[in-house]
Coordinates of C-alpha atoms and ligand atoms in Angstrom, one line a residue:
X12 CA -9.3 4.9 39.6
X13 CA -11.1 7.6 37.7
X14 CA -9.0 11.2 37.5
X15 CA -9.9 13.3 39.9
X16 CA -9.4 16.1 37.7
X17 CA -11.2 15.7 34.7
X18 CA -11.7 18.2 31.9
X19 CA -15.1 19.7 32.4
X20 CA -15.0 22.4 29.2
X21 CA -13.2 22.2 25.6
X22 CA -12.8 25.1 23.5
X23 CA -12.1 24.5 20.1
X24 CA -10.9 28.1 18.2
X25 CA -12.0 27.9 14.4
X26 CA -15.3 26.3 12.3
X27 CA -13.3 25.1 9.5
X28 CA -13.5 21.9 8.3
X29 CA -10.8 21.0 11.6
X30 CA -13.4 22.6 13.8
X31 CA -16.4 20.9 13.4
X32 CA -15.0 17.6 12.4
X33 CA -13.2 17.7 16.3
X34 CA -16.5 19.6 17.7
X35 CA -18.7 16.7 16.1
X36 CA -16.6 13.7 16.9
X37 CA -16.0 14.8 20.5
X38 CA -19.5 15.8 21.0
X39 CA -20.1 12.2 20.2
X40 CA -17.5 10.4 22.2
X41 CA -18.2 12.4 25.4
X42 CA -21.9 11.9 25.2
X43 CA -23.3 11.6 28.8
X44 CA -20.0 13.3 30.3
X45 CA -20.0 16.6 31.9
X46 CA -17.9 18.1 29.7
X47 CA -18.8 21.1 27.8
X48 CA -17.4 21.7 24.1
X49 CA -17.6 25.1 22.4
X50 CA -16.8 26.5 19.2
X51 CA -15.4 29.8 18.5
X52 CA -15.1 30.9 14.9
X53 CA -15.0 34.3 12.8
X54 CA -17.7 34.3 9.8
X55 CA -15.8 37.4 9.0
X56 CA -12.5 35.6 8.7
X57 CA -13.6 32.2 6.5
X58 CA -12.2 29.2 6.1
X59 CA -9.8 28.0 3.6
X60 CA -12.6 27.1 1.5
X61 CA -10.6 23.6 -0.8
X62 CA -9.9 20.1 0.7
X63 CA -12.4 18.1 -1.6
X64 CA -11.1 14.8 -1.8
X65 CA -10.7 12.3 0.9
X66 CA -9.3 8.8 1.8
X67 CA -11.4 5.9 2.7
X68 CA -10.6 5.9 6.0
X69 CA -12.9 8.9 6.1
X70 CA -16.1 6.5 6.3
X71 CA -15.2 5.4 10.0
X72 CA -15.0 9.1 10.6
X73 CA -19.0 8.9 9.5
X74 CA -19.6 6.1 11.4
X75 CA -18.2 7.3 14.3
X76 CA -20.2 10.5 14.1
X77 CA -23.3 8.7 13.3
X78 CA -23.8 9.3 9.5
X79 CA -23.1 7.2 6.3
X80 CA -20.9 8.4 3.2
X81 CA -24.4 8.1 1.3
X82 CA -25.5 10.7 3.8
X83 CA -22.6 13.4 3.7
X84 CA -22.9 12.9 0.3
X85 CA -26.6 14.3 0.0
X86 CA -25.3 17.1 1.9
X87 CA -22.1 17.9 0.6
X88 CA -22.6 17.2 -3.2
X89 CA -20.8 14.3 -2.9
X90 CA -19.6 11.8 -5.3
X91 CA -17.8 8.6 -4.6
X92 CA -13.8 8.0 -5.5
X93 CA -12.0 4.7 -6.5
X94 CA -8.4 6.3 -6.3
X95 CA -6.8 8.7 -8.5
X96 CA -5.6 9.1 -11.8
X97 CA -2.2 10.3 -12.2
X98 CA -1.8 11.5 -15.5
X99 CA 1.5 12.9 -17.3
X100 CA 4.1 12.0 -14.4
X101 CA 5.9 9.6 -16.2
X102 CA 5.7 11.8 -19.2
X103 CA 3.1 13.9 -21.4
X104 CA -0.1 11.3 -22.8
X105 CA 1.0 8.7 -20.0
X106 CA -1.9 7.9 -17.4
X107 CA -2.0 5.3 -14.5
X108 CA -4.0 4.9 -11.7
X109 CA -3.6 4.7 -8.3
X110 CA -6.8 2.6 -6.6
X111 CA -7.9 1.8 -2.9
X112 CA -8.0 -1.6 -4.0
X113 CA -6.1 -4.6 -4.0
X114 CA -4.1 -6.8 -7.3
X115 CA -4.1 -9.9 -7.9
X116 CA -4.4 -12.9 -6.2
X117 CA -1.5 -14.1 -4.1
X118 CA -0.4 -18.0 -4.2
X119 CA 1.8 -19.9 -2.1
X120 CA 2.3 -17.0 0.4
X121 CA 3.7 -15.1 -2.5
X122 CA 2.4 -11.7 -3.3
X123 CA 1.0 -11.6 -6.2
X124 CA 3.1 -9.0 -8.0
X125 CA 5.9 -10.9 -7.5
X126 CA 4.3 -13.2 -10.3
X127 CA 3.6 -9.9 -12.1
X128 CA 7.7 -9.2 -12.4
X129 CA 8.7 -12.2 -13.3
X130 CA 5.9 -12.5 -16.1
X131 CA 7.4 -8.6 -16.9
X132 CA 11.1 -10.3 -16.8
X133 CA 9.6 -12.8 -19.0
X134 CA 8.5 -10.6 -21.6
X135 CA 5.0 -11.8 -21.0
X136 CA 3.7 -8.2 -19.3
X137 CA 0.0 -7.5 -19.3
X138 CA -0.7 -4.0 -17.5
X139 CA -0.7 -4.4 -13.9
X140 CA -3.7 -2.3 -13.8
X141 CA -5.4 -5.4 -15.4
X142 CA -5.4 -7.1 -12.0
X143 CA -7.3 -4.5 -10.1
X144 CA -11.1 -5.0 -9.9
X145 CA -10.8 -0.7 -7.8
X146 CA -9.2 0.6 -11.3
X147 CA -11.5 -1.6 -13.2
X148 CA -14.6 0.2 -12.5
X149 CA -12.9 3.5 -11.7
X150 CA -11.5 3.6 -15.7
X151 CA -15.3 2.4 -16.4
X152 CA -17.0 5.1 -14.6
X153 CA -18.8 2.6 -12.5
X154 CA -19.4 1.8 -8.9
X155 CA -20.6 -0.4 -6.4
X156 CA -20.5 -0.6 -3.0
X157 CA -17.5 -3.6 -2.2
X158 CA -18.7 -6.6 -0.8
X159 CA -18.7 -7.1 2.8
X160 CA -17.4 -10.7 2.3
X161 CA -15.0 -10.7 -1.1
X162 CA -14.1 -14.5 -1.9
X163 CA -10.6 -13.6 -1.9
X164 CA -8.4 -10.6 -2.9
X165 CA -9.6 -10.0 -5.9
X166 CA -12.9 -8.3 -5.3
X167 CA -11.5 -6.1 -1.9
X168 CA -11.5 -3.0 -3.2
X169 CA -12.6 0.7 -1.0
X170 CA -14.4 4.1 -1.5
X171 CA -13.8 7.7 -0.1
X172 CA -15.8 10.4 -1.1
X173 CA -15.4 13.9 -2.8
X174 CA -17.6 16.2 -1.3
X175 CA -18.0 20.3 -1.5
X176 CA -15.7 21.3 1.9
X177 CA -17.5 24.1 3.3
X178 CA -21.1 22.3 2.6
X179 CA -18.9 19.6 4.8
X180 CA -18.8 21.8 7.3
X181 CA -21.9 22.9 7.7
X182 CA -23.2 19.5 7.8
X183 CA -20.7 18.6 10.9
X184 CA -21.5 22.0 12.5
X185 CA -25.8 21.6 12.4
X186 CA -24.9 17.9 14.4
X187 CA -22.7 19.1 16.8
X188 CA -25.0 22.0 17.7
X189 CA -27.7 19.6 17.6
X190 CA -26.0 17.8 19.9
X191 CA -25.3 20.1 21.9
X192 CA -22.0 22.1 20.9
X193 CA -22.5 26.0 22.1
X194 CA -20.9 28.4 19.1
X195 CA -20.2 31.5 19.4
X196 CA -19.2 34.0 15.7
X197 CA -16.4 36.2 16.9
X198 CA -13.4 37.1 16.5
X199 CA -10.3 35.9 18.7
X200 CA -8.7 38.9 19.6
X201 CA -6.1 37.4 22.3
X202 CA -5.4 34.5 24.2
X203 CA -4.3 35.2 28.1
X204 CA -2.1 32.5 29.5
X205 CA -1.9 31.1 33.2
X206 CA 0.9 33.0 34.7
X207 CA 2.1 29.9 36.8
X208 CA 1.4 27.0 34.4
X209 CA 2.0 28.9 31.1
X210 CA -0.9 27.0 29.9
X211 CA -4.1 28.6 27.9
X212 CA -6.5 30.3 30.8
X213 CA -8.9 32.0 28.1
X214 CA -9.5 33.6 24.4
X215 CA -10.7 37.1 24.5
X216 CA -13.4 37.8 22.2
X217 CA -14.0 41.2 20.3
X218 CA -16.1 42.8 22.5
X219 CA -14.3 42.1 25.7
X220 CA -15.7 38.6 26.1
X221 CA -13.9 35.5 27.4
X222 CA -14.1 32.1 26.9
X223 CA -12.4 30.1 29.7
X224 CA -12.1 26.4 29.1
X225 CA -9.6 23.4 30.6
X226 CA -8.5 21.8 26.8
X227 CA -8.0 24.1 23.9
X228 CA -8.1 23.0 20.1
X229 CA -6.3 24.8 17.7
X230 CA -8.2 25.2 14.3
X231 CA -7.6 28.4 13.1
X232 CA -6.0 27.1 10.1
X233 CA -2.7 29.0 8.7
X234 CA -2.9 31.3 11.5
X235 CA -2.1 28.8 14.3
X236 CA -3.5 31.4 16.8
X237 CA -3.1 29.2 19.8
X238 CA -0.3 27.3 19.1
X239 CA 2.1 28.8 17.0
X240 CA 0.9 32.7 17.8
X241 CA 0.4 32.0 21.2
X242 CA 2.7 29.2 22.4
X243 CA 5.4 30.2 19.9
X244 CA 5.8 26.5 18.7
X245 CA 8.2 26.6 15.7
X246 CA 7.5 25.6 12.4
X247 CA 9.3 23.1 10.5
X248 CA 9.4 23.8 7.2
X249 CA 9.7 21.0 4.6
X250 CA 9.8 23.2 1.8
X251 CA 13.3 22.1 0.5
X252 CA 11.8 18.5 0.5
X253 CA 9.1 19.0 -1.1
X254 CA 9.1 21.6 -4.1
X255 CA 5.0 23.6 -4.5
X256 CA 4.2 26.4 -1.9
X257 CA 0.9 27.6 -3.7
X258 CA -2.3 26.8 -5.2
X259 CA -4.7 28.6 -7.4
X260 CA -8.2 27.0 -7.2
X261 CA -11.4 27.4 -9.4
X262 CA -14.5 25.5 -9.6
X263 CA -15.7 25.1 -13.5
X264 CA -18.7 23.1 -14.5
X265 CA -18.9 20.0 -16.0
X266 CA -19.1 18.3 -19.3
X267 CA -18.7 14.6 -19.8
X268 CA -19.3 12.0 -17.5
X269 CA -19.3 12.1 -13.6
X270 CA -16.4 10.1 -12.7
X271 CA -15.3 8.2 -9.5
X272 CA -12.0 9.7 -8.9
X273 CA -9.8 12.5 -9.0
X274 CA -7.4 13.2 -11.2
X275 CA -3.9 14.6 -10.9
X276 CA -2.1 15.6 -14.1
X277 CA 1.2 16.7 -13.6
X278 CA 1.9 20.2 -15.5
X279 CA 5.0 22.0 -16.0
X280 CA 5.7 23.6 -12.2
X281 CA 3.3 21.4 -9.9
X282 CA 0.2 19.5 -10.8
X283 CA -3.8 20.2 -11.6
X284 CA -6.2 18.5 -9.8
X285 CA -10.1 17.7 -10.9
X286 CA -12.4 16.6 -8.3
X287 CA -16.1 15.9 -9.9
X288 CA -18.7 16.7 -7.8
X289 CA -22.5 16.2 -8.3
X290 CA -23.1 20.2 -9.1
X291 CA -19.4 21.6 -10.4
X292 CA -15.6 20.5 -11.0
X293 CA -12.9 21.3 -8.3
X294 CA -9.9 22.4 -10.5
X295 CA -6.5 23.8 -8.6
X296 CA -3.3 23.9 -9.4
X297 CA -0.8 23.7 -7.1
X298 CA 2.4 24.6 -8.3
X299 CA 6.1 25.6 -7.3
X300 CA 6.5 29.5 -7.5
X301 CA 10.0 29.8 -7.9
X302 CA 9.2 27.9 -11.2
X303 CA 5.9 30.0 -12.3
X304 CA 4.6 33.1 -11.5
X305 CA 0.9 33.3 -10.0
X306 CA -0.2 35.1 -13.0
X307 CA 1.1 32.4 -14.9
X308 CA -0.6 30.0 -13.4
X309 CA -4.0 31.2 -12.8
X310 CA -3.7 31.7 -16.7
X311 CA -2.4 28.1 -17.2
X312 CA -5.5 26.4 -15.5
X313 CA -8.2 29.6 -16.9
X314 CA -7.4 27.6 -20.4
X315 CA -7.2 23.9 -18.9
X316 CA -10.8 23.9 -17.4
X317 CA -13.2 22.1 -18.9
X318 CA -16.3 24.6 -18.2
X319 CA -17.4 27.9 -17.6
X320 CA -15.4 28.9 -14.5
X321 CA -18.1 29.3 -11.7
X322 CA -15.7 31.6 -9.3
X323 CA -13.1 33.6 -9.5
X324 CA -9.6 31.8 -8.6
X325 CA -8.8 31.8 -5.2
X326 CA -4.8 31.9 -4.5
X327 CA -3.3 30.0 -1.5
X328 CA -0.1 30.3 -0.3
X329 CA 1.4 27.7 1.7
X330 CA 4.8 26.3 4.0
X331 CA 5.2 22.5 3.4
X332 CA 5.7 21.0 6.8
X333 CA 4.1 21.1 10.8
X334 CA 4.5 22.1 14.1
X335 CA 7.8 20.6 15.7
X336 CA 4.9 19.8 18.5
X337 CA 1.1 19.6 17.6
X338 CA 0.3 19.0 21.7
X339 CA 1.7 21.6 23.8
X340 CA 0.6 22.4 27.1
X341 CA -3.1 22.1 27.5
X342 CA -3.3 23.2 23.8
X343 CA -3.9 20.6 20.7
X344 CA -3.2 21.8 17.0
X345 CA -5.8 19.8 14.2
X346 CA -6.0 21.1 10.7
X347 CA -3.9 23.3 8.9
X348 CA -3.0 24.9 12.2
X349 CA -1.2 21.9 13.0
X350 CA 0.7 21.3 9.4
X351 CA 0.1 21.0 5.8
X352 CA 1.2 18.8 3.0
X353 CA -0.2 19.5 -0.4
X354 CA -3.0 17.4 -1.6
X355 CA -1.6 15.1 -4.0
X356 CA -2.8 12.1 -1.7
X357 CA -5.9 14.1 -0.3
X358 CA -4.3 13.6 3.3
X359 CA -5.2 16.5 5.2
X360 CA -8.6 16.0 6.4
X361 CA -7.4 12.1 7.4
X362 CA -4.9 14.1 9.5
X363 CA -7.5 15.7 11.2
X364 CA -9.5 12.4 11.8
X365 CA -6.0 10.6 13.2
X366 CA -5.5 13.6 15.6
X367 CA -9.1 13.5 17.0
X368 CA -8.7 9.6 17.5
X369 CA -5.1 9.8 18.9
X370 CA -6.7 12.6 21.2
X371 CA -9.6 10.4 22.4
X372 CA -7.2 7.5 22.9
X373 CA -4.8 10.1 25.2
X374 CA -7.6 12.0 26.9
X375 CA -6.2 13.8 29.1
X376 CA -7.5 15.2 32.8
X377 CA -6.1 18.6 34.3
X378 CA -3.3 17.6 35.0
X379 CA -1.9 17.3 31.2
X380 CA 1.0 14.6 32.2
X381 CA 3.3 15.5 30.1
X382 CA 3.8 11.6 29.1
X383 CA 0.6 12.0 26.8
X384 CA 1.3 14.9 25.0
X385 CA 4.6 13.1 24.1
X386 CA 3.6 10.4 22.5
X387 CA 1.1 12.3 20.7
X388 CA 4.1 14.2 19.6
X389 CA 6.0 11.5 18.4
X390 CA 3.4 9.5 16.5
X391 CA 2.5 12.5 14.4
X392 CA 6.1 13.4 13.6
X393 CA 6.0 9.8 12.2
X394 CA 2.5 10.0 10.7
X395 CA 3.4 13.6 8.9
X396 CA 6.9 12.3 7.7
X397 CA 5.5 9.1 6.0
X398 CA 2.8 10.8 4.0
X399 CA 5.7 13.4 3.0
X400 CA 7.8 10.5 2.3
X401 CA 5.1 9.2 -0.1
X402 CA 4.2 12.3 -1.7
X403 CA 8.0 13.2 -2.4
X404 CA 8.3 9.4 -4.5
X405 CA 6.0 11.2 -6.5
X406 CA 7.9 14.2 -7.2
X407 CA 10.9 12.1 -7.6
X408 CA 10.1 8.9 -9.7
X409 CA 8.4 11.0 -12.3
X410 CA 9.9 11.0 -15.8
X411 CA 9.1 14.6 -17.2
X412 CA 12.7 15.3 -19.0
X413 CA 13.5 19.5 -19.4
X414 CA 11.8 21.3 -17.3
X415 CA 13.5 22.4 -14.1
X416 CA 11.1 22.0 -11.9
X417 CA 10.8 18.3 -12.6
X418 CA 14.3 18.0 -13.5
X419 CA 15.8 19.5 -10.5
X420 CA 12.9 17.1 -8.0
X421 CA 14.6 14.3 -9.5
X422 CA 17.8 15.1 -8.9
X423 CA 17.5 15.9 -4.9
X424 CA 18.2 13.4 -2.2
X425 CA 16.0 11.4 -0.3
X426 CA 15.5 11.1 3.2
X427 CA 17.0 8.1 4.3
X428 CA 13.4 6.1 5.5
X429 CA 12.6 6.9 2.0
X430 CA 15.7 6.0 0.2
X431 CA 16.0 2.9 2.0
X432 CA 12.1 1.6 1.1
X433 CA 13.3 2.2 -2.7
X434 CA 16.4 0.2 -2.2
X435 CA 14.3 -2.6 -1.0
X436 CA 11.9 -2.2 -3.7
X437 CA 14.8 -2.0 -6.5
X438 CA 16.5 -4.8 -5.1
X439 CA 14.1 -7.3 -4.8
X440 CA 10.4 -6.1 -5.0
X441 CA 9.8 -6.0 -1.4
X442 CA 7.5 -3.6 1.0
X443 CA 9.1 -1.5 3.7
X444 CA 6.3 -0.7 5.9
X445 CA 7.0 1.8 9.1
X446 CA 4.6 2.4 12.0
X447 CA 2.2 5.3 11.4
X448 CA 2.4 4.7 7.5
X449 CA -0.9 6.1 6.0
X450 CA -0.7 4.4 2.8
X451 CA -0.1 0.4 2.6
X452 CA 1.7 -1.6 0.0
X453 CA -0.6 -1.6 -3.2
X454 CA -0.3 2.1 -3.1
X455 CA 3.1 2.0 -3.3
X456 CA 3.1 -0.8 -5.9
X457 CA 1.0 1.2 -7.8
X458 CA 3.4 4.3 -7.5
X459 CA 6.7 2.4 -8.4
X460 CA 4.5 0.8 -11.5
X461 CA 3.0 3.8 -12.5
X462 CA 6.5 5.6 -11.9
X463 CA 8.2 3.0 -14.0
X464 CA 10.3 2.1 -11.2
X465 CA 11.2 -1.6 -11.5
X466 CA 13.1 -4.0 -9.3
X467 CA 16.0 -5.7 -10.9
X468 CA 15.3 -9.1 -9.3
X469 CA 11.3 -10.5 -8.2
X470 CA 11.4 -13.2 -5.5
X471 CA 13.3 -16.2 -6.3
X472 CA 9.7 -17.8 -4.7
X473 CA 8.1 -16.9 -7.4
X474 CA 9.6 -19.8 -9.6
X475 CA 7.8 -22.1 -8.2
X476 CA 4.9 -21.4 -11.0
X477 CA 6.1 -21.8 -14.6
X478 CA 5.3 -19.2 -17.0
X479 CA 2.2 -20.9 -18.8
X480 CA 0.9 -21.7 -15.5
X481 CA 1.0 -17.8 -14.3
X482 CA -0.4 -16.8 -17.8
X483 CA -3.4 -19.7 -17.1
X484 CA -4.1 -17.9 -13.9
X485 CA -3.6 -14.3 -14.6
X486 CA -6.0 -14.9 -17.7
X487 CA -8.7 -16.4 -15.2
X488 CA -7.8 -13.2 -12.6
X489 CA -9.0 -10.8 -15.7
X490 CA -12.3 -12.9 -16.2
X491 CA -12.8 -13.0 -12.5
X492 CA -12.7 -9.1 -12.5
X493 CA -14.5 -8.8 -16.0
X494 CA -17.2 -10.7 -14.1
X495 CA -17.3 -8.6 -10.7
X496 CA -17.4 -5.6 -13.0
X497 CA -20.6 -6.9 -15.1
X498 CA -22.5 -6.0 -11.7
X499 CA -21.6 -2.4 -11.1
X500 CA -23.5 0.3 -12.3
X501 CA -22.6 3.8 -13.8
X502 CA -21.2 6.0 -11.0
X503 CA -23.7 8.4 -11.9
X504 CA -26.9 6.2 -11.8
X505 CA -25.7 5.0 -8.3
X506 CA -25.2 8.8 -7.2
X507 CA -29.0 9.4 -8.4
X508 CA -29.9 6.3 -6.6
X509 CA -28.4 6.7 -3.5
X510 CA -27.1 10.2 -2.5
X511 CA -28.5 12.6 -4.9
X512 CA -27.9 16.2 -3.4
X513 CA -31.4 17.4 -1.7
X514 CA -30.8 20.8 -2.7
Ligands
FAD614 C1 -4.9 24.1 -2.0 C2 -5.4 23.2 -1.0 C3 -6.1 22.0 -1.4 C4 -6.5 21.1 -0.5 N1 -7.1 19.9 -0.9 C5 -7.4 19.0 0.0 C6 -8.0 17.8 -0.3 O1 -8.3 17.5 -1.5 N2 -8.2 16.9 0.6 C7 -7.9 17.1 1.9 O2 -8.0 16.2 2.8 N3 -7.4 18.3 2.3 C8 -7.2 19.2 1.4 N4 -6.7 20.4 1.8 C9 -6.6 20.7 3.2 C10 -7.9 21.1 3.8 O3 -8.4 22.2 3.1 C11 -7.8 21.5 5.3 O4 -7.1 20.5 5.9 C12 -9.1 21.6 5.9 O5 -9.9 22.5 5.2 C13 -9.0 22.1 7.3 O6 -8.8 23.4 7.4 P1 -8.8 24.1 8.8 O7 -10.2 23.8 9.4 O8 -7.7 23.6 9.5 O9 -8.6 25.6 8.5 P2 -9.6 26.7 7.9 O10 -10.5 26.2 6.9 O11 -8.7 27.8 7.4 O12 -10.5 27.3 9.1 C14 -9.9 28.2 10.0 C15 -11.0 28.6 11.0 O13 -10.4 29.4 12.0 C16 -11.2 30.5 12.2 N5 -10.3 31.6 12.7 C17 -9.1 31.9 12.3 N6 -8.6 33.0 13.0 C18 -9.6 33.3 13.8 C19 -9.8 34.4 14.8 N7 -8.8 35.3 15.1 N8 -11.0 34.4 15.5 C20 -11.9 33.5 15.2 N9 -11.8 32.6 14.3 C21 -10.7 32.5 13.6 C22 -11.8 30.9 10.9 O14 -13.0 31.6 11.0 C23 -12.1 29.4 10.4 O15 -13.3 29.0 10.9 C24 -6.3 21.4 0.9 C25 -5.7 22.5 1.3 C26 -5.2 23.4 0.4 C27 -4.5 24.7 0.8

């Protein structure tokens, strides 16, 4: 039976990148409903302005909206990226790569880096990173799209895109309106509550306007004007877990060629990350300040950009960690109003894509039963504690010796999810894999490689192939991938092919 109580108006509070992502999706999804959506943001307060890399996942977030990543990359500046290079987290000159793509070829239902260790035990290693057709074309420069039928795992391999995050924006926010998303450019001045139910009634505008509405989505970023200002849900702060609570950014221009991925290179109290875009570099750092000062570390990237800067560096401050409850009464968080967790992995914005799914998928009517704010609860506890789980292997694994930032990461425990997937890996080269987990195992394997972490034992299955029989195959694996590579073209050729910025 349909609900007799359905929700007739949504009022999302902030234009962000949270905002319109919601504004556009919902928009979409409730197409042909009678439900009004409208968007309430404050030109005069901005938006947070960075979040320029993404994870694959984003391109269903296109195609559910109705666009293509060759499309939001005309608009946005966009350029495509393979993964990310880590560079100096094992220690200084040391580079590996961490790809949305798949190695090796599996045999006898044995993965294939199981045949990887015990050539490594063997004194036979060849770089892991020789398997992977995604880190293959990344370290090349090159790109094409991956085949919609690969002939086995070898040639699976995925794309996100980097793209300029307020030209993101803008491109989300002319569909929805187009679509038919009212907006209104005011400031938020207060929110009045229902005296009986406690839940959101209205946001009072400046001016004396008010904006009733039945569902209200918090995007207001830091602030958390609805849900944390408003609704006074507490904050849990990860801070002790993980170690950076700021980030200078600074766009620079370019020289050299436009590469598919971004790069993270670990520095003395955080990391520097380079996202290439058709037009500029994004460069930030994000560092720990209880290990550098700010002036310290605007002056450490100034000298590590690669280019005249094009802005002025913008300094964020920020509390690892989210809301202890994202859905609370008839009020749902998105964005950085929700929780952040730095962008090592480029996980925020496919934060904001799971919420707006998990929010379709528990669509609530008036009523609000409680049951479905729950579980929305719960699954993005899980969803925010696995990314911080992978993020923190990071921090931990890497092998920078004397500086105290660094030294100190290493030294902390683990959460006990975490410690017990590293046991498992140590032990015997095996996958842990939770519910909610963003990232699957290659990403890990290529964390634990990168990291240098190494089991003691690989499978005992993995005896089945003798030595010169893996060294047979593995040498036709690298031809296989030398020959899948001979058909991509330079990144930037396929950018000027394909989603050249029409600016
Ligand atoms: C240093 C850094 C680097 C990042 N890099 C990445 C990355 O590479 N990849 C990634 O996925 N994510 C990244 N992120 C996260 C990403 O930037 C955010 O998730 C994303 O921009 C969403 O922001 P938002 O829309 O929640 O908030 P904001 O961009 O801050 O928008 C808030 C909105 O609320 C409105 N608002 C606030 N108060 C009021 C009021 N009183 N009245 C009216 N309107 C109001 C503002 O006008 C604005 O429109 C990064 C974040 C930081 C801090």
């Amino acid at each position: 039976m349909a609900s007799t109580n359905p929700i007739r108006s949504i009022v999302i509070a902030g234009g962000g990148t949270a905002g319109w992502m919601a504004a556009a999706a919902l928009v979409r999804r409730f197409e042909r409903h009678p439900i009004t959506i409208t968007v309430v943001e404050s030109s005069a307060i901005g938006t947070v302005g960075v979040g320029e890399a993404t994870v694959p996942g984003i391109r269903d977030f296109f195609r559910d909206i109705g666009t293509s990543g060759a499309e939001v990359m005309q608009a946005t500046n966009g350029t495509v990226k393979l993964g990310i290079q880590f560079d100096g987290w094992r220690h200084e000159g040391h580079r590996f790569f961490h790809p949305f793509g798949l190695y090796g070829a599996p045999s006898r239902g044995v993965q294939f880096h199981q045949y990887w260790l015990k050539m490594r035990a063997a004194g036979r290693e060849t770089p892991l990173a020789d398997y992977c057709l995604c880190t293959a074309l990344a370290e090349a420069n090159l790109f094409m799209p991956p085949p919609e039928a690969p002939q086995g795992d070898l040639g699976v391999f995925d794309w996100a895109v980097h793209f300029d995050a307020s030209l993101f924006a803008r491109f989300l926010a002319a569909r929805a309106k187009a679509a038919g998303v009212a907006h209104i450019d005011a400031k938020i001045e207060g929110v009045r509550l229902d005296g009986e139910s406690g839940n959101i009634a209205a946001l009072t505008l400046e001016g004396g306007r008010t904006i009733e509405g039945d569902l209200f989505i918090d995007c207001t970023g830091f602030r958390s004007l609805l849900i944390g200002q408003t609704l006074g849900v507490p904050y849990l702060d990860w801070t002790a877990i993980l170690p950076c609570d700021r980030a200078v950014a600074m766009p620079c221009s370019r020289s050299g060629p436009l590469t598919p991925y971004t790069r993270s290179t670990a520095l003395q109290a955080g990391w520097q990350w380079r996202i290439p875009l058709q037009n500029r570099v994004g460069n930030g750092y994000v560092y720990a300040s209880r290990h550098i000062s700010d002036d310290e570390a605007v002056a450490t990237l100034r000298t590590r950009l690669e280019g005249e800067a094009l802005a002025e560096p913008n300094l964020i401050r920020f509390t690892t960690g989210k809301r202890t409850q994202v859905w609370a009464k008839n009020c749902v968080a998105l964005g950085l109003a929700a929780g952040f967790l730095e962008p090592l992995e480029s996980t925020s914005i496919t934060l904001i894509q799971t919420g707006i799914e998990r929010l379709i998928d528990f669509f609530p009517d008036r009523h609000f039963d409680p049951a479905l704010g729950e579980e929305y609860n719960r699954i993005a506890t899980q969803e925010y504690e696995r990314i911080r789980d992978f993020l923190l292997l990071h921090y931990w694994a890497n092998g920078r010796r004397g500086e105290p930032m660094w030294d100190a990461v290493r030294a902390q425990g683990l959460p006990e999810p975490l410690s017990r997937k590293i046991r498992l890996w140590s032990a015997r080269g095996r996958f842990v894999r939770y519910l909610w987990e963003s990232f699957a195992d290659p990403s890990w394997l290529s964390l634990y490689v990168g990291l240098d972490v190494i089991p003691e034992h690989y499978d005992p299955l993995g005896d089945f192939f003798s030595e010169d029989d893996l060294d047979t195959a593995f040498a036709k694996m690298r031809e296989a991938i030398a020959r899948a590579k001979a058909l991509a073209m330079p990144h930037e050729e396929f950018i000027a092919a394909h989603c050249r910025a029409q600016i």
